[in-house]
PDB file of C-alpha atoms and ligand atoms in Angstrom:
ATOM      1  CA  MET A   4     -21.433   2.012  -4.256  1.00 39.00           C
ATOM      2  CA  PRO A   5     -18.924  -0.436  -5.680  1.00 39.00           C
ATOM      3  CA  THR A   6     -15.392   0.805  -5.957  1.00 38.00           C
ATOM      4  CA  THR A   7     -14.226   1.106  -9.519  1.00 37.00           C
ATOM      5  CA  LEU A   8     -10.824  -0.456  -9.931  1.00 40.00           C
ATOM      6  CA  ARG A   9      -8.784   0.619 -12.906  1.00 42.00           C
ATOM      7  CA  PHE A  10      -6.733  -2.424 -12.117  1.00 43.00           C
ATOM      8  CA  ASP A  11      -9.395  -4.796 -13.306  1.00 40.00           C
ATOM      9  CA  ARG A  12      -8.825  -3.697 -16.904  1.00 40.00           C
ATOM     10  CA  SER A  13     -12.530  -3.151 -17.373  1.00 40.00           C
ATOM     11  CA  SER A  14     -12.384  -3.842 -21.092  1.00 40.00           C
ATOM     12  CA  GLU A  15     -11.743  -7.465 -20.228  1.00 40.00           C
ATOM     13  CA  ALA A  16     -13.950  -7.726 -17.185  1.00 41.00           C
ATOM     14  CA  THR A  17     -17.686  -7.904 -17.465  1.00 41.00           C
ATOM     15  CA  PRO A  18     -20.033  -6.697 -14.732  1.00 42.00           C
ATOM     16  CA  ARG A  19     -21.223 -10.268 -14.303  1.00 42.00           C
ATOM     17  CA  ASP A  20     -17.730 -11.581 -13.693  1.00 46.00           C
ATOM     18  CA  PRO A  21     -18.211 -13.849 -10.663  1.00 45.00           C
ATOM     19  CA  HIS A  22     -14.865 -12.783  -9.162  1.00 48.00           C
ATOM     20  CA  ARG A  23     -15.890  -9.161  -8.953  1.00 51.00           C
ATOM     21  CA  THR A  24     -18.047  -8.586  -5.957  1.00 54.00           C
ATOM     22  CA  GLY A  25     -17.718  -4.843  -5.486  1.00 59.00           C
ATOM     23  CA  CYS A  26     -15.714  -5.417  -2.309  1.00 62.00           C
ATOM     24  CA  PRO A  27     -12.280  -3.819  -2.836  1.00 61.00           C
ATOM     25  CA  PHE A  28     -10.420  -6.671  -1.160  1.00 63.00           C
ATOM     26  CA  HIS A  29     -12.189  -9.288  -3.275  1.00 69.00           C
ATOM     27  CA  ASP A  30     -11.497  -7.296  -6.410  1.00 85.00           C
ATOM     28  CA  VAL A  31      -7.799  -6.988  -5.580  1.00 89.00           C
ATOM     29  CA  ARG A  32      -7.690 -10.715  -4.882  1.00 90.00           C
ATOM     30  CA  ALA A  33      -9.323 -11.451  -8.251  1.00 90.00           C
ATOM     31  CA  MET A  34      -7.005  -8.984  -9.948  1.00 89.00           C
ATOM     32  CA  LEU A  35      -3.946 -10.736  -8.485  1.00 92.00           C
ATOM     33  CA  ARG A  36      -5.302 -14.134  -9.447  1.00 92.00           C
ATOM     34  CA  ASP A  37      -5.889 -12.918 -13.016  1.00 91.00           C
ATOM     35  CA  VAL A  38      -2.221 -12.024 -13.436  1.00 93.00           C
ATOM     36  CA  GLY A  39      -0.928 -15.107 -11.629  1.00 93.00           C
ATOM     37  CA  LEU A  40       0.337 -13.415  -8.451  1.00 94.00           C
ATOM     38  CA  ARG A  41      -0.298 -15.164  -5.159  1.00 94.00           C
ATOM     39  CA  PRO A  42      -2.517 -12.901  -3.028  1.00 92.00           C
ATOM     40  CA  THR A  43      -0.158 -12.378  -0.099  1.00 92.00           C
ATOM     41  CA  ARG A  44      -1.144  -9.996   2.670  1.00 90.00           C
ATOM     42  CA  GLN A  45       1.369  -7.420   1.426  1.00 90.00           C
ATOM     43  CA  ARG A  46       0.152  -7.592  -2.171  1.00 93.00           C
ATOM     44  CA  LEU A  47      -3.469  -7.312  -1.065  1.00 91.00           C
ATOM     45  CA  GLY A  48      -2.597  -4.314   1.098  1.00 90.00           C
ATOM     46  CA  VAL A  49      -0.576  -2.525  -1.569  1.00 91.00           C
ATOM     47  CA  GLY A  50      -3.156  -3.398  -4.247  1.00 91.00           C
ATOM     48  CA  TRP A  51      -5.972  -2.042  -2.144  1.00 88.00           C
ATOM     49  CA  LEU A  52      -4.131   1.135  -1.202  1.00 87.00           C
ATOM     50  CA  SER A  53      -3.041   1.950  -4.714  1.00 87.00           C
ATOM     51  CA  SER A  54      -6.431   1.355  -6.320  1.00 82.00           C
ATOM     52  CA  ARG A  55      -8.862   2.702  -3.754  1.00 79.00           C
ATOM     53  CA  LYS A  56      -9.005   6.276  -5.007  1.00 76.00           C
ATOM     54  CA  GLY A  57      -9.432   5.685  -8.730  1.00 77.00           C
ATOM     55  CA  ASP A  58      -6.637   6.516 -11.149  1.00 82.00           C
ATOM     56  CA  ARG A  59      -3.549   7.696  -9.361  1.00 89.00           C
ATOM     57  CA  HIS A  60       0.107   8.494  -9.754  1.00 93.00           C
ATOM     58  CA  ILE A  61       1.897   7.248  -6.701  1.00 92.00           C
ATOM     59  CA  THR A  62       5.400   6.815  -5.433  1.00 93.00           C
ATOM     60  CA  ALA A  63       6.495   4.058  -3.073  1.00 95.00           C
ATOM     61  CA  GLU A  64       6.960   6.726  -0.395  1.00 94.00           C
ATOM     62  CA  ILE A  65       3.430   8.102  -0.775  1.00 92.00           C
ATOM     63  CA  LEU A  66       1.958   4.614  -0.605  1.00 93.00           C
ATOM     64  CA  HIS A  67       4.081   3.614   2.364  1.00 95.00           C
ATOM     65  CA  ASP A  68       2.893   6.715   4.160  1.00 95.00           C
ATOM     66  CA  GLU A  69      -0.724   5.831   3.429  1.00 93.00           C
ATOM     67  CA  ALA A  70      -0.103   2.251   4.540  1.00 92.00           C
ATOM     68  CA  SER A  71       1.169   3.467   7.894  1.00 93.00           C
ATOM     69  CA  ARG A  72      -1.849   5.705   8.357  1.00 93.00           C
ATOM     70  CA  ALA A  73      -4.228   2.890   7.335  1.00 89.00           C
ATOM     71  CA  ARG A  74      -2.357   0.574   9.740  1.00 89.00           C
ATOM     72  CA  VAL A  75      -1.306  -1.774   6.943  1.00 87.00           C
ATOM     73  CA  PRO A  76       1.954  -3.210   8.296  1.00 88.00           C
ATOM     74  CA  VAL A  77       4.321  -3.144   5.342  1.00 91.00           C
ATOM     75  CA  SER A  78       7.865  -1.844   4.950  1.00 95.00           C
ATOM     76  CA  LEU A  79       8.932   0.710   2.352  1.00 95.00           C
ATOM     77  CA  ALA A  80      11.110  -1.931   0.660  1.00 96.00           C
ATOM     78  CA  THR A  81       8.139  -4.281   0.391  1.00 95.00           C
ATOM     79  CA  VAL A  82       5.942  -1.522  -1.024  1.00 95.00           C
ATOM     80  CA  TYR A  83       8.629  -0.783  -3.573  1.00 94.00           C
ATOM     81  CA  ASN A  84       9.112  -4.437  -4.543  1.00 95.00           C
ATOM     82  CA  THR A  85       5.376  -5.021  -4.734  1.00 95.00           C
ATOM     83  CA  LEU A  86       4.846  -1.993  -6.987  1.00 95.00           C
ATOM     84  CA  HIS A  87       7.566  -3.334  -9.269  1.00 95.00           C
ATOM     85  CA  GLN A  88       5.943  -6.772  -9.346  1.00 95.00           C
ATOM     86  CA  PHE A  89       2.628  -5.149 -10.244  1.00 95.00           C
ATOM     87  CA  THR A  90       4.381  -3.230 -13.013  1.00 95.00           C
ATOM     88  CA  GLU A  91       5.983  -6.375 -14.414  1.00 95.00           C
ATOM     89  CA  VAL A  92       2.613  -8.064 -14.826  1.00 94.00           C
ATOM     90  CA  GLY A  93       1.037  -4.962 -16.360  1.00 92.00           C
ATOM     91  CA  LEU A  94      -1.122  -3.786 -13.463  1.00 92.00           C
ATOM     92  CA  LEU A  95       0.803  -0.540 -13.155  1.00 93.00           C
ATOM     93  CA  ARG A  96       2.848   1.631 -15.445  1.00 93.00           C
ATOM     94  CA  GLU A  97       6.102   3.047 -14.215  1.00 92.00           C
ATOM     95  CA  PHE A  98       7.622   6.336 -15.264  1.00 89.00           C
ATOM     96  CA  ALA A  99      10.374   8.546 -13.932  1.00 87.00           C
ATOM     97  CA  VAL A 100      10.278  12.281 -13.420  1.00 85.00           C
ATOM     98  CA  ASP A 101      13.537  14.066 -12.595  1.00 75.00           C
ATOM     99  CA  GLY A 102      15.494  10.843 -12.881  1.00 73.00           C
ATOM    100  CA  SER A 103      15.173  10.056  -9.202  1.00 76.00           C
ATOM    101  CA  LYS A 104      11.425  10.114  -8.672  1.00 82.00           C
ATOM    102  CA  THR A 105       9.673   6.977  -9.865  1.00 90.00           C
ATOM    103  CA  TYR A 106       5.916   7.177 -10.199  1.00 93.00           C
ATOM    104  CA  PHE A 107       3.567   4.272 -10.642  1.00 94.00           C
ATOM    105  CA  ASP A 108       0.404   4.903 -12.615  1.00 93.00           C
ATOM    106  CA  THR A 109      -2.733   2.876 -12.026  1.00 90.00           C
ATOM    107  CA  ASN A 110      -3.897   3.885 -15.499  1.00 89.00           C
ATOM    108  CA  VAL A 111      -1.976   1.515 -17.756  1.00 88.00           C
ATOM    109  CA  HIS A 112      -3.550   2.801 -20.954  1.00 87.00           C
ATOM    110  CA  GLU A 113      -1.313   4.845 -23.191  1.00 87.00           C
ATOM    111  CA  HIS A 114      -1.331   8.468 -22.093  1.00 91.00           C
ATOM    112  CA  HIS A 115       1.066  11.281 -21.255  1.00 92.00           C
ATOM    113  CA  HIS A 116       1.630  13.538 -18.280  1.00 93.00           C
ATOM    114  CA  TYR A 117       1.964  17.042 -16.961  1.00 94.00           C
ATOM    115  CA  PHE A 118       4.374  17.487 -14.099  1.00 93.00           C
ATOM    116  CA  VAL A 119       3.764  20.555 -11.948  1.00 92.00           C
ATOM    117  CA  GLU A 120       7.127  21.779 -10.736  1.00 89.00           C
ATOM    118  CA  GLY A 121       7.198  22.832  -7.112  1.00 87.00           C
ATOM    119  CA  ASP A 122       4.028  20.929  -6.272  1.00 86.00           C
ATOM    120  CA  ASN A 123       5.549  17.640  -7.515  1.00 83.00           C
ATOM    121  CA  GLU A 124       2.135  16.844  -8.881  1.00 88.00           C
ATOM    122  CA  VAL A 125       1.544  14.554 -11.845  1.00 92.00           C
ATOM    123  CA  LEU A 126      -1.564  15.009 -13.975  1.00 93.00           C
ATOM    124  CA  ASP A 127      -2.784  13.096 -16.993  1.00 93.00           C
ATOM    125  CA  ILE A 128      -2.795  14.952 -20.283  1.00 93.00           C
ATOM    126  CA  PRO A 129      -6.268  14.358 -21.659  1.00 90.00           C
ATOM    127  CA  GLY A 130      -6.358  13.146 -25.225  1.00 84.00           C
ATOM    128  CA  GLU A 131      -3.496  12.683 -27.611  1.00 83.00           C
ATOM    129  CA  VAL A 132      -0.168  14.447 -27.815  1.00 85.00           C
ATOM    130  CA  ASN A 133       0.695  15.159 -31.402  1.00 83.00           C
ATOM    131  CA  MET A 134       4.272  14.153 -32.079  1.00 77.00           C
ATOM    132  CA  ALA A 135       5.082  16.098 -35.226  1.00 77.00           C
ATOM    133  CA  GLU A 136       7.920  13.904 -36.298  1.00 82.00           C
ATOM    134  CA  MET A 137       9.392  10.897 -34.584  1.00 80.00           C
ATOM    135  CA  PRO A 138      13.132  10.422 -34.931  1.00 85.00           C
ATOM    136  CA  GLN A 139      14.389   7.625 -37.106  1.00 90.00           C
ATOM    137  CA  VAL A 140      15.214   4.761 -34.756  1.00 92.00           C
ATOM    138  CA  PRO A 141      18.533   2.950 -35.208  1.00 95.00           C
ATOM    139  CA  ALA A 142      18.518  -0.154 -37.357  1.00 96.00           C
ATOM    140  CA  GLY A 143      17.470  -3.234 -35.408  1.00 96.00           C
ATOM    141  CA  TYR A 144      15.336  -1.275 -32.935  1.00 94.00           C
ATOM    142  CA  GLU A 145      11.699  -0.330 -32.669  1.00 92.00           C
ATOM    143  CA  VAL A 146       9.929   2.178 -30.450  1.00 88.00           C
ATOM    144  CA  ALA A 147       8.665   0.344 -27.374  1.00 86.00           C
ATOM    145  CA  ARG A 148       6.831   3.252 -25.814  1.00 85.00           C
ATOM    146  CA  VAL A 149       6.879   7.041 -25.821  1.00 86.00           C
ATOM    147  CA  ASP A 150       6.473   8.904 -22.537  1.00 86.00           C
ATOM    148  CA  VAL A 151       5.839  12.604 -22.827  1.00 89.00           C
ATOM    149  CA  ILE A 152       6.171  14.667 -19.665  1.00 91.00           C
ATOM    150  CA  VAL A 153       5.244  18.318 -20.075  1.00 92.00           C
ATOM    151  CA  ARG A 154       6.617  20.302 -17.159  1.00 93.00           C
ATOM    152  CA  LEU A 155       4.394  23.087 -15.845  1.00 95.00           C
ATOM    153  CA  ARG A 156       5.013  25.901 -13.424  1.00 93.00           C
ATOM    154  CA  ARG A 157       2.536  28.344 -11.987  1.00 90.00           C
ATOM    155  CA  LYS A 158       2.457  31.781 -13.535  1.00 91.00           C
ATOM    156  CA  ASP A 159       3.259  34.604 -11.140  1.00 81.00           C
TER     157      ASP A 159
HETATM  158 ZN1   ZN B  20      -1.262   8.919 -15.731  1.00 71.01          ZN
END
């Protein structure tokens, strides 16, 4: 069964796209080519790791850990830099929880998140979040993006 890559921005890719073969490595290569990034070994490795399980919220540490286990030789700094490069070209969306924890989301469509305290788990909020009233932005500015993070904790 072909791996579905969120990365390929399926709205733009057709099933007959000659680049897309169903092989994850080929798809990552095509995805990198589409955004103008040279398919280096590190980028292919990080691209494959981050997209192989469908939509995910990952940190550089999680991905580096998976790289080690999958015997993809890549340093934490390289994972971090590569994730940032992917974010810059729109393949990933970055958001911070707790100020220090940076997550990268393979779903780049507009959506919001639950954060489960204690478990450090990030979940997508399905559907829209109704913002009753947006604040008036200062003159000369516009809203670039709104990230809602609803923090959850388990009930006793
Ligand atoms: Zn998400």
